[in-house]
Short mmCIF file of C-alpha atoms and ligand atoms in Angstrom, two decimals:
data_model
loop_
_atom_site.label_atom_id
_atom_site.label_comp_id
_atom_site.label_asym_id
_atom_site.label_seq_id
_atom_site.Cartn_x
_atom_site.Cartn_y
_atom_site.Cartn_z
CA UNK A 1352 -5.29 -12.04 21.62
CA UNK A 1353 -1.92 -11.48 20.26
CA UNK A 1354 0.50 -14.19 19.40
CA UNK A 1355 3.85 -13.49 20.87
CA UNK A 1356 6.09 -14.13 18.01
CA UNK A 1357 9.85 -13.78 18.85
CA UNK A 1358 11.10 -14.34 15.40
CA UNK A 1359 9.21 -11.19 13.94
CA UNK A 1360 11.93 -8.81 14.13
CA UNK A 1361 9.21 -5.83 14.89
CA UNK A 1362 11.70 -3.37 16.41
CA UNK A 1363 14.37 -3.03 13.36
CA UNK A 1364 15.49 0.26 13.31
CA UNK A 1365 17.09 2.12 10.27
CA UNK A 1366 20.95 2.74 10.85
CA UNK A 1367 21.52 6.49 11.47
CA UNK A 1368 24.22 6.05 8.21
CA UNK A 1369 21.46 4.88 6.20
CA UNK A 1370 19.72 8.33 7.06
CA UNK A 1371 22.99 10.14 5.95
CA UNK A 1372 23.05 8.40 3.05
CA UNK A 1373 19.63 9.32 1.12
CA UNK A 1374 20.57 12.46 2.48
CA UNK A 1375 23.75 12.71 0.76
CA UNK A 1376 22.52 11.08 -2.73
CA UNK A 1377 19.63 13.74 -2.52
CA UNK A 1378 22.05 16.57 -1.75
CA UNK A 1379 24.22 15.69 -4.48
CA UNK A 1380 21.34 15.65 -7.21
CA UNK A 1381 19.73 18.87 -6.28
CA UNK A 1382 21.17 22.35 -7.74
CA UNK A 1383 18.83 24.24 -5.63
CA UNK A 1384 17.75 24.15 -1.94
CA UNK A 1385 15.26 21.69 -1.32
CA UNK A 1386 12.48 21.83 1.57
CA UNK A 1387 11.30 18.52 3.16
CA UNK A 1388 8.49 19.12 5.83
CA UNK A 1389 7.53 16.48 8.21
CA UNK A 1390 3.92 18.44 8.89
CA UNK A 1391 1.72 19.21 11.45
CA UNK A 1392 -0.40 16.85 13.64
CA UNK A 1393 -4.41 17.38 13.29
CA UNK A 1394 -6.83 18.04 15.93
CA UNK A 1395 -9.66 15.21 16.34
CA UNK A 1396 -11.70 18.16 18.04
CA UNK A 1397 -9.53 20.49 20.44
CA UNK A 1398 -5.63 21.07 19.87
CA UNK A 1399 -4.42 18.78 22.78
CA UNK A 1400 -6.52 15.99 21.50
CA UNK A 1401 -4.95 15.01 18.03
CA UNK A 1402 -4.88 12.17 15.57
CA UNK A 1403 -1.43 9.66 15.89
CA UNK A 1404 0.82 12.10 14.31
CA UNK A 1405 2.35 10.42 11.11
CA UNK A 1406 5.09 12.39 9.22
CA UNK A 1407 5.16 13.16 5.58
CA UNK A 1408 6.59 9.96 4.25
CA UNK A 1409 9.05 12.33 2.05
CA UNK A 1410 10.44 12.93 5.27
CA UNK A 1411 10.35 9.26 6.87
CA UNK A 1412 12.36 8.46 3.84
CA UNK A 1413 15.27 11.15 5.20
CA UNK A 1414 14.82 11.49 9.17
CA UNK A 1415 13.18 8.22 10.18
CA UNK A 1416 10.86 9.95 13.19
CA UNK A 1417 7.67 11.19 13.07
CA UNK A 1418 8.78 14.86 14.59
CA UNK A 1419 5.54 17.09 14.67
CA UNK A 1420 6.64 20.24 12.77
CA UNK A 1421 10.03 19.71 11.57
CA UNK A 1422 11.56 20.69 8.92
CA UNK A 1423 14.54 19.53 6.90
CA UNK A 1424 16.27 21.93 4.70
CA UNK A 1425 18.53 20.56 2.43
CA UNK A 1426 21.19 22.90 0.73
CA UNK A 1427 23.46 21.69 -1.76
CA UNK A 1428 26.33 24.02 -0.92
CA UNK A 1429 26.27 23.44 2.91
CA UNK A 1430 24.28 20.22 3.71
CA UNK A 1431 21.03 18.93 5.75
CA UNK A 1432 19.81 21.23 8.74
CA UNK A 1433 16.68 19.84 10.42
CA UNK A 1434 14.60 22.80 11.88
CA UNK A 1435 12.27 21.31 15.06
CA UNK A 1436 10.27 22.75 18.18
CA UNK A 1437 12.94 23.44 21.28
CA UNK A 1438 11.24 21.21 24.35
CA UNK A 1439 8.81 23.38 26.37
CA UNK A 1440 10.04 22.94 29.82
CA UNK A 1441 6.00 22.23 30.57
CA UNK A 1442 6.26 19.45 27.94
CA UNK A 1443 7.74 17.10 30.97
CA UNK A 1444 4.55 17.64 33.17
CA UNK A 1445 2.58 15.81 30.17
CA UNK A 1446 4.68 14.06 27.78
CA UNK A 1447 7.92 13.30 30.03
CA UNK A 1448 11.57 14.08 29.33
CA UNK A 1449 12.13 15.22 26.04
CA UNK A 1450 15.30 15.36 23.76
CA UNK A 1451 17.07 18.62 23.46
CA UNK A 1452 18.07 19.81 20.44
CA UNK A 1453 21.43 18.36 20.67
CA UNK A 1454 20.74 15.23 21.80
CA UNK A 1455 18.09 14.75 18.49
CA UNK A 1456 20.99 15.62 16.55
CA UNK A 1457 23.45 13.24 17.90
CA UNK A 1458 20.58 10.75 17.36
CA UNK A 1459 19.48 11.61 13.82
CA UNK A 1460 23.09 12.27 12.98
CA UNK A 1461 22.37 15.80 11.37
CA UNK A 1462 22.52 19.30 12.35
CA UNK A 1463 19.75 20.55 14.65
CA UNK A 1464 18.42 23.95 15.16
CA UNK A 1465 15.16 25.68 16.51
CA UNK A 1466 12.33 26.27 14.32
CA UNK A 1467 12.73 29.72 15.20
CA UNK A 1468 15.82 30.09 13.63
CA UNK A 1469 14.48 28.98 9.90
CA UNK A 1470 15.69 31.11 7.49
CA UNK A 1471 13.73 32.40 4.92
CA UNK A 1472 12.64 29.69 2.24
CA UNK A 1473 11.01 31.71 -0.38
CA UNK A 1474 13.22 30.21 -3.28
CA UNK A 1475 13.28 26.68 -2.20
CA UNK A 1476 11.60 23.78 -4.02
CA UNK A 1477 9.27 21.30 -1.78
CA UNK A 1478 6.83 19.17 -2.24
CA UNK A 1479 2.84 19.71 -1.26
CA UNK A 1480 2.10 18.51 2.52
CA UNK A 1481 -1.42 16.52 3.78
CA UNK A 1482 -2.01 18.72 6.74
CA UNK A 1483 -3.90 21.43 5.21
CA UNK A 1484 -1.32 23.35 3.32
CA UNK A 1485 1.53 23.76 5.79
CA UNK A 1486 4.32 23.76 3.16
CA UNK A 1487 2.47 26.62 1.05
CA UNK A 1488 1.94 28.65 4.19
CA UNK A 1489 5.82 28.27 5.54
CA UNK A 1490 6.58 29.27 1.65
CA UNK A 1491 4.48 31.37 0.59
CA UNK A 1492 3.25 30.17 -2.40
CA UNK A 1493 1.67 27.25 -3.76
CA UNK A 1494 3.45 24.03 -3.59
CA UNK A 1495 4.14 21.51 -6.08
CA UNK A 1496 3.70 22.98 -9.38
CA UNK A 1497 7.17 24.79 -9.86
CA UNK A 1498 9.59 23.04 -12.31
CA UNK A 1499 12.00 23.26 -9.28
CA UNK A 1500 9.15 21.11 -7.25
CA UNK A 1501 8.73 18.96 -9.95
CA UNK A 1502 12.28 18.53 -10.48
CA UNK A 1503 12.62 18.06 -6.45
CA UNK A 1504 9.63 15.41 -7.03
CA UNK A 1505 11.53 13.19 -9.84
CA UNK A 1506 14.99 12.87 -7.67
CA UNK A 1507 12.65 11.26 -4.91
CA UNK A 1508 11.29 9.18 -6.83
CA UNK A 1509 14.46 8.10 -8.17
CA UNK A 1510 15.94 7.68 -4.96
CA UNK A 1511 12.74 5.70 -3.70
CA UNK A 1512 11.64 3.58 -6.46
CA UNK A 1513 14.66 1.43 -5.25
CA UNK A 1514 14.42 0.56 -1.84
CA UNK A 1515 18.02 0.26 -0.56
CA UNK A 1516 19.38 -2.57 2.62
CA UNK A 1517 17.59 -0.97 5.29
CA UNK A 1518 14.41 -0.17 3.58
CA UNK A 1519 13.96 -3.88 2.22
CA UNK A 1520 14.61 -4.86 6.55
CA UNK A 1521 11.56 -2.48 7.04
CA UNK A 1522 9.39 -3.90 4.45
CA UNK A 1523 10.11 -7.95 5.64
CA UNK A 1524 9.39 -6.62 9.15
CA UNK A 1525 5.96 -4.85 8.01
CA UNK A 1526 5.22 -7.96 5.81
CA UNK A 1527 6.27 -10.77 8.99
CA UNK A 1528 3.27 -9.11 11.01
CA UNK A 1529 1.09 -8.29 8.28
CA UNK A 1530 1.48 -11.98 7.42
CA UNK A 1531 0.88 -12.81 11.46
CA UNK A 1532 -2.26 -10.41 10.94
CA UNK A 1533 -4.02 -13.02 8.54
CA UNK A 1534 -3.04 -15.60 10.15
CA UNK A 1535 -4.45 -15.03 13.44
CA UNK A 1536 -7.48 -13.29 11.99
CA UNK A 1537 -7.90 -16.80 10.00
CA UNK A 1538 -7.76 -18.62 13.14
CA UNK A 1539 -10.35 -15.90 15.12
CA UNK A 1540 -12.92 -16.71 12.76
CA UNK A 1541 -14.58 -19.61 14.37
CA UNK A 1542 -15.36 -17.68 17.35
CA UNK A 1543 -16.95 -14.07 15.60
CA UNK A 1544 -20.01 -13.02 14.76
CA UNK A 1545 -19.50 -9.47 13.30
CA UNK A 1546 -16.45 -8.69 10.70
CA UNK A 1547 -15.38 -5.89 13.51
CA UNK A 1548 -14.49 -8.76 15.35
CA UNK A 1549 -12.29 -10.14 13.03
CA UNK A 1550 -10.81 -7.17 12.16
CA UNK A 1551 -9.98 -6.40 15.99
CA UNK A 1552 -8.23 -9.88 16.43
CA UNK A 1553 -6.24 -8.68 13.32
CA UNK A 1554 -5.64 -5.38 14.48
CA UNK A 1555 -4.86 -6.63 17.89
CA UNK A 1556 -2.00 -8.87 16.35
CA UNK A 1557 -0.60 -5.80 14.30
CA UNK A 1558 -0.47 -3.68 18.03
CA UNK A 1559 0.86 -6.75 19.31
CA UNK A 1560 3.71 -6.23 17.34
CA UNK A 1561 3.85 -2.17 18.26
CA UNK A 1562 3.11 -1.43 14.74
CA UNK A 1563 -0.31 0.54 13.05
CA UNK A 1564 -2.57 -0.20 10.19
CA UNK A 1565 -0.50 1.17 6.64
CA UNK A 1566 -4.10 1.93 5.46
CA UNK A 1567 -7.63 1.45 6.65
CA UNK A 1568 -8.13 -2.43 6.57
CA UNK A 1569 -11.06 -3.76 5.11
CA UNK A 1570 -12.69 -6.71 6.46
CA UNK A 1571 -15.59 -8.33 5.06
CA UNK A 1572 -18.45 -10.27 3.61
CA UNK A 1573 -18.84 -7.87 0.78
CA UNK A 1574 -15.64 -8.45 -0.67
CA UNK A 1575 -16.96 -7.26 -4.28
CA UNK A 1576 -17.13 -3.36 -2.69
CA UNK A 1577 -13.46 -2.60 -3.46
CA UNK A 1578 -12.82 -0.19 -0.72
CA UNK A 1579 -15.39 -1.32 1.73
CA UNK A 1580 -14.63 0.04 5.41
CA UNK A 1581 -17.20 -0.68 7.31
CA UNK A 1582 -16.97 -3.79 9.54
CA UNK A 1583 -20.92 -4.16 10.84
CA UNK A 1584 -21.72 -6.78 8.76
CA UNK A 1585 -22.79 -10.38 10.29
CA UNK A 1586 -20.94 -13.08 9.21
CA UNK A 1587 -22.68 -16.06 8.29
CA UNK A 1588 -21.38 -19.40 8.10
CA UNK A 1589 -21.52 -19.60 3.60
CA UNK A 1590 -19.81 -16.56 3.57
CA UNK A 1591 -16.60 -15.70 2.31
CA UNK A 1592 -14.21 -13.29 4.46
CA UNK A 1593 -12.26 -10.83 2.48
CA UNK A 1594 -9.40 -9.01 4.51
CA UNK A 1595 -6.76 -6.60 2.93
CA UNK A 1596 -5.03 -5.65 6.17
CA UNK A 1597 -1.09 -4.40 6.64
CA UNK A 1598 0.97 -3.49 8.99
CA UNK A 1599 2.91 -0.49 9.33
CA UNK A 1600 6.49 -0.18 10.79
CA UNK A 1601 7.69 2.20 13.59
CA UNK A 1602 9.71 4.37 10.75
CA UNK A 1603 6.85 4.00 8.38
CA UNK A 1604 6.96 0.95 5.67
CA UNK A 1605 3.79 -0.86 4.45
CA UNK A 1606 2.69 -4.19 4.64
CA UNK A 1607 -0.56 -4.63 1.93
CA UNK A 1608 -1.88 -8.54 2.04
CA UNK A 1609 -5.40 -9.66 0.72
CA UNK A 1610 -6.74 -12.84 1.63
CA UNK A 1611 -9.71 -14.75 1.51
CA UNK A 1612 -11.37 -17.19 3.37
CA UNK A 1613 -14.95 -19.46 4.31
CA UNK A 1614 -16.47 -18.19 7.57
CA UNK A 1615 -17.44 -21.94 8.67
CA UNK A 1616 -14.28 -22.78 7.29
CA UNK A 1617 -14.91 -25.05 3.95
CA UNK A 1618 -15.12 -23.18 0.79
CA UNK A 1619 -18.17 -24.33 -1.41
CA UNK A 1620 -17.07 -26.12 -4.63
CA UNK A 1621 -18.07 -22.77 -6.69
CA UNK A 1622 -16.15 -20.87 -3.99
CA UNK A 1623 -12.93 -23.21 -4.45
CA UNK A 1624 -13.36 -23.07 -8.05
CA UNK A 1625 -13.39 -19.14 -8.19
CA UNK A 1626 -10.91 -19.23 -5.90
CA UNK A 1627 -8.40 -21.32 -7.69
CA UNK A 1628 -8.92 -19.20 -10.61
CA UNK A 1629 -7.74 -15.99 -8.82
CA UNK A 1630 -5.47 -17.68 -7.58
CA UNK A 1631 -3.67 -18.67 -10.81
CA UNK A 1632 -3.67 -15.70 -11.91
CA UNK A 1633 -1.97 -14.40 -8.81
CA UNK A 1634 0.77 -17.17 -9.19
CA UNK A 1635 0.96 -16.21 -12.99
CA UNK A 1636 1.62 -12.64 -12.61
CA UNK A 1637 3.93 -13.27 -9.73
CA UNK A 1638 6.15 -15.40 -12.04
CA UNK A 1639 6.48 -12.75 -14.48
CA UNK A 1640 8.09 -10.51 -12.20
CA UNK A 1641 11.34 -10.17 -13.33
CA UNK A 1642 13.38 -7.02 -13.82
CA UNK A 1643 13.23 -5.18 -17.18
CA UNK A 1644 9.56 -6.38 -17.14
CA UNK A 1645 7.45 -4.00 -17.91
CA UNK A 1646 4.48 -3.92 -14.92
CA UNK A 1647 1.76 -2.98 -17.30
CA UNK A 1648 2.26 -6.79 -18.77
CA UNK A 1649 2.12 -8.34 -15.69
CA UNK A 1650 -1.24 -7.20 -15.65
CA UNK A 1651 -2.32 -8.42 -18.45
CA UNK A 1652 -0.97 -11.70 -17.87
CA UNK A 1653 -3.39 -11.64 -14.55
CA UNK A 1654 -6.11 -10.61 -16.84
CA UNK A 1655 -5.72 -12.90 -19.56
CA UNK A 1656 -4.87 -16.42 -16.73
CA UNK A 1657 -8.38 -14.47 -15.35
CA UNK A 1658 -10.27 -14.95 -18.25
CA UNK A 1659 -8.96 -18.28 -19.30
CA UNK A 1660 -10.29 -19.69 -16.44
CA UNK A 1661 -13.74 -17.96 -16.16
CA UNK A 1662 -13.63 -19.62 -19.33
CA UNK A 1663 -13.31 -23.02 -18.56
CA UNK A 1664 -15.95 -22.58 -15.40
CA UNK A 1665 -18.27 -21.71 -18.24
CA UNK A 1666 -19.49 -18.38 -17.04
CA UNK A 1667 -17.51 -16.54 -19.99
CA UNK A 1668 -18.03 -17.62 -23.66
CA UNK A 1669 -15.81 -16.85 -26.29
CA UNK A 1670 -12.34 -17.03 -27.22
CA UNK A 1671 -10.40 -16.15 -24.42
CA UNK A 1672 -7.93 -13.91 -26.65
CA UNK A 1673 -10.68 -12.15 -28.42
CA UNK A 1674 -12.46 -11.50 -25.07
CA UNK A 1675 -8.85 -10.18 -23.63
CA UNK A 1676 -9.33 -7.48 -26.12
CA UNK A 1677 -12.40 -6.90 -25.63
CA UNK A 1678 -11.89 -5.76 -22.29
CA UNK A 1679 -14.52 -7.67 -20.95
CA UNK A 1680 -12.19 -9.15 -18.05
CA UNK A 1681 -12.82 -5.72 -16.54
CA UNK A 1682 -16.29 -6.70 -16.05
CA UNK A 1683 -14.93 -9.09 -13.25
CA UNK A 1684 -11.40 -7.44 -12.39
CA UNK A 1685 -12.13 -3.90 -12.49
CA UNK A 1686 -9.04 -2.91 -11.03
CA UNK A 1687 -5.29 -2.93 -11.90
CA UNK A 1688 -2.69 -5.71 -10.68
CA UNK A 1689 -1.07 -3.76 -8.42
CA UNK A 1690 1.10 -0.87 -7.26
CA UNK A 1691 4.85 0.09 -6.00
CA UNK A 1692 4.90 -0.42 -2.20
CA UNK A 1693 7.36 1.20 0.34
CA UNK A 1694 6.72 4.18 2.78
CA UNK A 1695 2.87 4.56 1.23
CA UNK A 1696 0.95 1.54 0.96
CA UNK A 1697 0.65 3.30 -3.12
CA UNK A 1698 3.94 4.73 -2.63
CA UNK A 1699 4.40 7.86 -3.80
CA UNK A 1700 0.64 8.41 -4.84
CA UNK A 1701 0.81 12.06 -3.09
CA UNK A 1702 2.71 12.73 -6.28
CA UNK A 1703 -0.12 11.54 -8.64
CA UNK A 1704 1.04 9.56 -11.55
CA UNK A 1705 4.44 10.84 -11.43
CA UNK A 1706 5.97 7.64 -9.36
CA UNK A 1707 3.93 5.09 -11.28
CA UNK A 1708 4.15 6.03 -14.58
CA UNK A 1709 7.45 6.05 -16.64
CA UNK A 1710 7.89 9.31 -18.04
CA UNK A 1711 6.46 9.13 -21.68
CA UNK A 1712 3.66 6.71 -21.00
CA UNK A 1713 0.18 7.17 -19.11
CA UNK A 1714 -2.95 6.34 -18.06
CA UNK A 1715 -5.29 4.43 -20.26
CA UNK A 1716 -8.89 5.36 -20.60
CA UNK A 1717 -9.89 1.64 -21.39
CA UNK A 1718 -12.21 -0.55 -18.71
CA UNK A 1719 -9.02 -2.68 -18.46
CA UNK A 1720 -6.17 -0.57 -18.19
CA UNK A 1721 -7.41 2.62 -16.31
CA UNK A 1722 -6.93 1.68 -12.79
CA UNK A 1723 -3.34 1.04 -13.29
CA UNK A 1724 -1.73 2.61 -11.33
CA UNK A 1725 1.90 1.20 -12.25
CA UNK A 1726 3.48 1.57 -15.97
CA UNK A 1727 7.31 0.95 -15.46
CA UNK A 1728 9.54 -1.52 -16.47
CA UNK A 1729 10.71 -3.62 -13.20
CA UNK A 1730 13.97 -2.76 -11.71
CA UNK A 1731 15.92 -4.41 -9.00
CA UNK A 1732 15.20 -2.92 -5.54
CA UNK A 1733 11.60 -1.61 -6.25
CA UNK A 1734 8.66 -3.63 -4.61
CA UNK A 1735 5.52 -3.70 -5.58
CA UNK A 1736 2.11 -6.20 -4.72
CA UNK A 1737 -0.01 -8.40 -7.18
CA UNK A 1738 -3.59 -8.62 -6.27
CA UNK A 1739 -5.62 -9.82 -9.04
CA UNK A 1740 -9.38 -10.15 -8.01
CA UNK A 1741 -13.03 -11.26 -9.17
CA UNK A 1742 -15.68 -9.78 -8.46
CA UNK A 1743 -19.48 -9.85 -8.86
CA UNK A 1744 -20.27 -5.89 -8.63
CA UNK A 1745 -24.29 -5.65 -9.77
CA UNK A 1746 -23.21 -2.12 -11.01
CA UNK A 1747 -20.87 -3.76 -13.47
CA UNK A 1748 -23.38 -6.57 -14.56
CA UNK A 1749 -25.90 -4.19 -15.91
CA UNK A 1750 -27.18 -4.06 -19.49
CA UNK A 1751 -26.13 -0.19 -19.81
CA UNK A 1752 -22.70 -1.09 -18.23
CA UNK A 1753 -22.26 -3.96 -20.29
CA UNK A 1754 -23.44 -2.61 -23.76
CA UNK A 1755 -22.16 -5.00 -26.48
CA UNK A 1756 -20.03 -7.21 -23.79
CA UNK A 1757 -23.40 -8.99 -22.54
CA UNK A 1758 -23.03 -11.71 -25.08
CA UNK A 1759 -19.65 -12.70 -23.32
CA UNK A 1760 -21.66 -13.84 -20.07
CA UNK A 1761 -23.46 -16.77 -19.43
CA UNK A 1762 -25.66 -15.29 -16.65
CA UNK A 1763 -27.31 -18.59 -15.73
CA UNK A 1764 -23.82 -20.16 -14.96
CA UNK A 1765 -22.66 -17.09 -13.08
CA UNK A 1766 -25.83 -17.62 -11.33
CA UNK A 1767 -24.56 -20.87 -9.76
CA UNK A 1768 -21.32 -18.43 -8.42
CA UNK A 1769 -23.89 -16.34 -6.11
CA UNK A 1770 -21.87 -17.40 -3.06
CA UNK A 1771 -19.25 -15.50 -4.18
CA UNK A 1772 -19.06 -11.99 -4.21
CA UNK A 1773 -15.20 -11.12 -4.36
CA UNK A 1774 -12.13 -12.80 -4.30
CA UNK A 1775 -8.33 -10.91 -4.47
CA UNK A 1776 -5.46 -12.27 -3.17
CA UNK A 1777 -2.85 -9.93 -2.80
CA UNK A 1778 1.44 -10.24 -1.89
CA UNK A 1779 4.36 -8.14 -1.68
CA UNK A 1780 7.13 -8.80 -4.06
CA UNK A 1781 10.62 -8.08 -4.35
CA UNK A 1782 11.97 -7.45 -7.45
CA UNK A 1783 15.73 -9.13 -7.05
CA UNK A 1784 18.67 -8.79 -9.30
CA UNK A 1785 17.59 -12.32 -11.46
CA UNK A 1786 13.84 -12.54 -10.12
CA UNK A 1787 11.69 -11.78 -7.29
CA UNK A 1788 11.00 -12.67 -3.56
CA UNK A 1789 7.67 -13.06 -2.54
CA UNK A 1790 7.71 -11.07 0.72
CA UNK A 1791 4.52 -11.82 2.16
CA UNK A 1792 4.92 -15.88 1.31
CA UNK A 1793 4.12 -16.68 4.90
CA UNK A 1794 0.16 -15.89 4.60
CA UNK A 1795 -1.97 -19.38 3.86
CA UNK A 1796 -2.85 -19.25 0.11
CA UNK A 1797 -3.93 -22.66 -1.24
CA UNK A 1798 -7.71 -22.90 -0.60
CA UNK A 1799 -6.66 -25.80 1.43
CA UNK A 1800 -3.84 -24.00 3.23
CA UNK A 1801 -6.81 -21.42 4.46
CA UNK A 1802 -8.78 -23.72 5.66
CA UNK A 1803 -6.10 -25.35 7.43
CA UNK A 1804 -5.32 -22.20 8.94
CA UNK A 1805 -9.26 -21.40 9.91
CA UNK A 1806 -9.32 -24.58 12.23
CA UNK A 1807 -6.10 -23.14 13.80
CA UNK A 1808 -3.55 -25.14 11.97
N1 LIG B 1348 -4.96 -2.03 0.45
C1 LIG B 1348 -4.99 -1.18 -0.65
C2 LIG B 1348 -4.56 -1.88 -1.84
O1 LIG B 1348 -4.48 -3.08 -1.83
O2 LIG B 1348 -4.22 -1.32 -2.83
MN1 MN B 1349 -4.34 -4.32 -0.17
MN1 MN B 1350 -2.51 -3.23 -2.66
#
């Protein structure tokens, strides 16, 4: 069941002057009119049946409502128009009384008008929709690739990066019940047999809260399968549980928290050990956050703590340094530290590599560095998660896979690990004027804060 938490402030709402404002700082950066469409809700099967309708979160950012449709045309010489559907009068034998036009306006605090009245857009820039191409069909081209698109692309993602006042309330409400998530899924445990029903007690806490999942959760025994989502799995009493669940607020801002726990709630003495490893290299990477740090070095600071301590547990032999370089921490932590959070748990991912890497730098084709997916020096305002991780992936442990970093291995130690099969632990962070703020503090970390929180402490 869901906890009734009063002091989770689930319902804060964005001021309508907040809205006006990103509104006005896009207006005044664009030369040309812009497009911003909120897209079109998909059909599970037949049109009245339909996936929960989530708008583009381009246009969260500006309106703040998921209106099915809508779109927002933003003109530098005369201002914001939203376009939506006019209220079918048969609309209130199904879905109630609906706003009119005018009253959405007074609400949203812009001008509204009916879609039928959208002029022609054929010059404006916009940005590629996730609906099955409703932005190239309203403009008649193909969306995204224009230097007016990509131009309209970089002043978003200068105006996002940062969150402003009312985004940072949206992402402490998302991370209060994301945080409420683990802990009530911690203290469901005892009582489930399958990971579904673990998951459910966490998803039932998010609903609790009138709030949705800001990405499929995974919950399970298999933590070393990075994007597992399936929850059939029996959970047996050695086993660790590995949930990376967050909520979602009303207006659209992530919550993204890993944690990890034992299923008969004790961790083994190679599980603790594994676990305190990640662990520091979670705390280490966390302390570097800092503005003017650059992110990529934050993850290497999680990969190097990483290696260190495989090192001292023996199942890595070598100098730590030379092994660093090596790249064979990938072997274990095949993934990058983390990624900018806001409206998209990867925020701004729809706009590939664009958000998370600072112009002039990119990917990196080596084992350690390719899956990051954030290069930019730290600024005030922006947010972003640390999850280091380890992970025994069979895939990764292979001769062919390893090539000339099997020496670095002790297999018969890692042996002795075989109750573990992955371990992240994953926050939210601020990034502050001096510092950061841990967001998502709240969630039990300490292996013996879990366990407290297993037996229902
Ligand atoms: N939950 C997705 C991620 O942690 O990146
Ligand atoms: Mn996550
Ligand atoms: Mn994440």
């Amino acid at each position: 069941m869901a906890s009734t938490q009063s002091d989770i402030p689930t319902a804060v709402r964005t001021p309508r002057a907040a809205f006006q404002a990103r509104r006005n700082r896009l207006l005044s950066r664009i030369e040309r009119r812009a497009v911003l469409l909120a897209g079109a809700p998909r059909a599970r099967n037949f049109p009245a049946n339909r996936f929960p309708f989530r708008a583009e979160s381009h246009f969260l950012y500006l309106i703040g409502d998921s209106i099915p449709d809508a779109v927002l045309v933003l003109d530098p010489q005369s201002g914001a128009v939203l376009y939506a559907h006019k209220p079918d009068p048969d609309d209130a034998i199904w879905h109630g009384p609906s706003p009119s036009l005018a009253e959405l306006s007074d609400s949203l605090g812009v001008s509204v008008r009916p879609l039928s009245e959208l002029p022609d857009l054929g010059d404006a820039d916009a940005l590629p929709t996730h609906d099955g191409g409703s932005a190239a069909r309203l403009l008649g081209r193909p969306v995204g690739d224009t230097l007016g698109d990509r131009q309209l692309a970089d002043v978003l993602i200068e105006l996002r990066l940062r969150h402003d006042e009312a985004a940072v309330a949206q992402l402490r409400a998302a991370a209060a019940v994301t945080v409420a998530a683990h802990r009530t899924g911690m203290a469901a445990t005892p009582g489930c047999r399958f990971e579904y029903h673990v998951r459910a007690a966490m998803e039932a806490e998010i609903m609790g809260h009138a709030m949705a999942c800001s990405y499929n959760p995974i919950v399970t025994v298999r933590g070393e399968i990075l994007h597992n989502e399936t929850y059939d799995n029996p959970i047996g009493d050695t086993d660790l549980i590995l949930a990376d669940v967050g909520a979602e607020t009303r207006e659209g801002w992530a919550g993204d928290v890993t944690r990890v726990w034992p299923a008969g709630g004790r961790f083994s003495s190679t599980q603790r050990a594994l676990y305190d490893v990640v662990l520091k290299a979670e705390r280490a990477a966390i302390d570097a956050v800092a503005p003017g740090v650059r992110y990529r070095d934050v993850h290497h600071i999680a990969g190097r703590e990483l290696i260190s301590g495989l090192c001292e547990l023996g199942i890595l032999r070598g100098d730590p340094d030379e092994l660093f370089h090596r790249g064979v921490g990938a072997v274990f932590f095949p993934h990058g530290v983390g990624h900018l959070l806001g409206l998209d748990v990867h925020d701004m991912e729809d706009l590939g590599d664009r958000a998370g890497y600072a112009a002039g730098r990119a990917r990196a084709t080596s084992a350690r560095d390719r899956y990051l997916r954030l290069d930019r020096d730290l600024q005030p305002g922006m947010a972003v998660t640390i999850e280091p991780g380890f992970y025994a992936i069979e895939g990764l442990l292979t001769p062919d896979a390893l090539g000339d970093r099997a020496d670095a291995i002790d297999r018969n130690v890692l042996k002795r690990f075989s109750d573990v099969r992955g371990i992240r632990i994953e926050d939210d962070v601020l990034v502050t004027q001096t510092g950061h703020e841990v967001l998502t503090d709240g969630a039990p970390k300490t292996s013996s804060e879990v366990e407290r929180a297993v037996a229902g402490g």
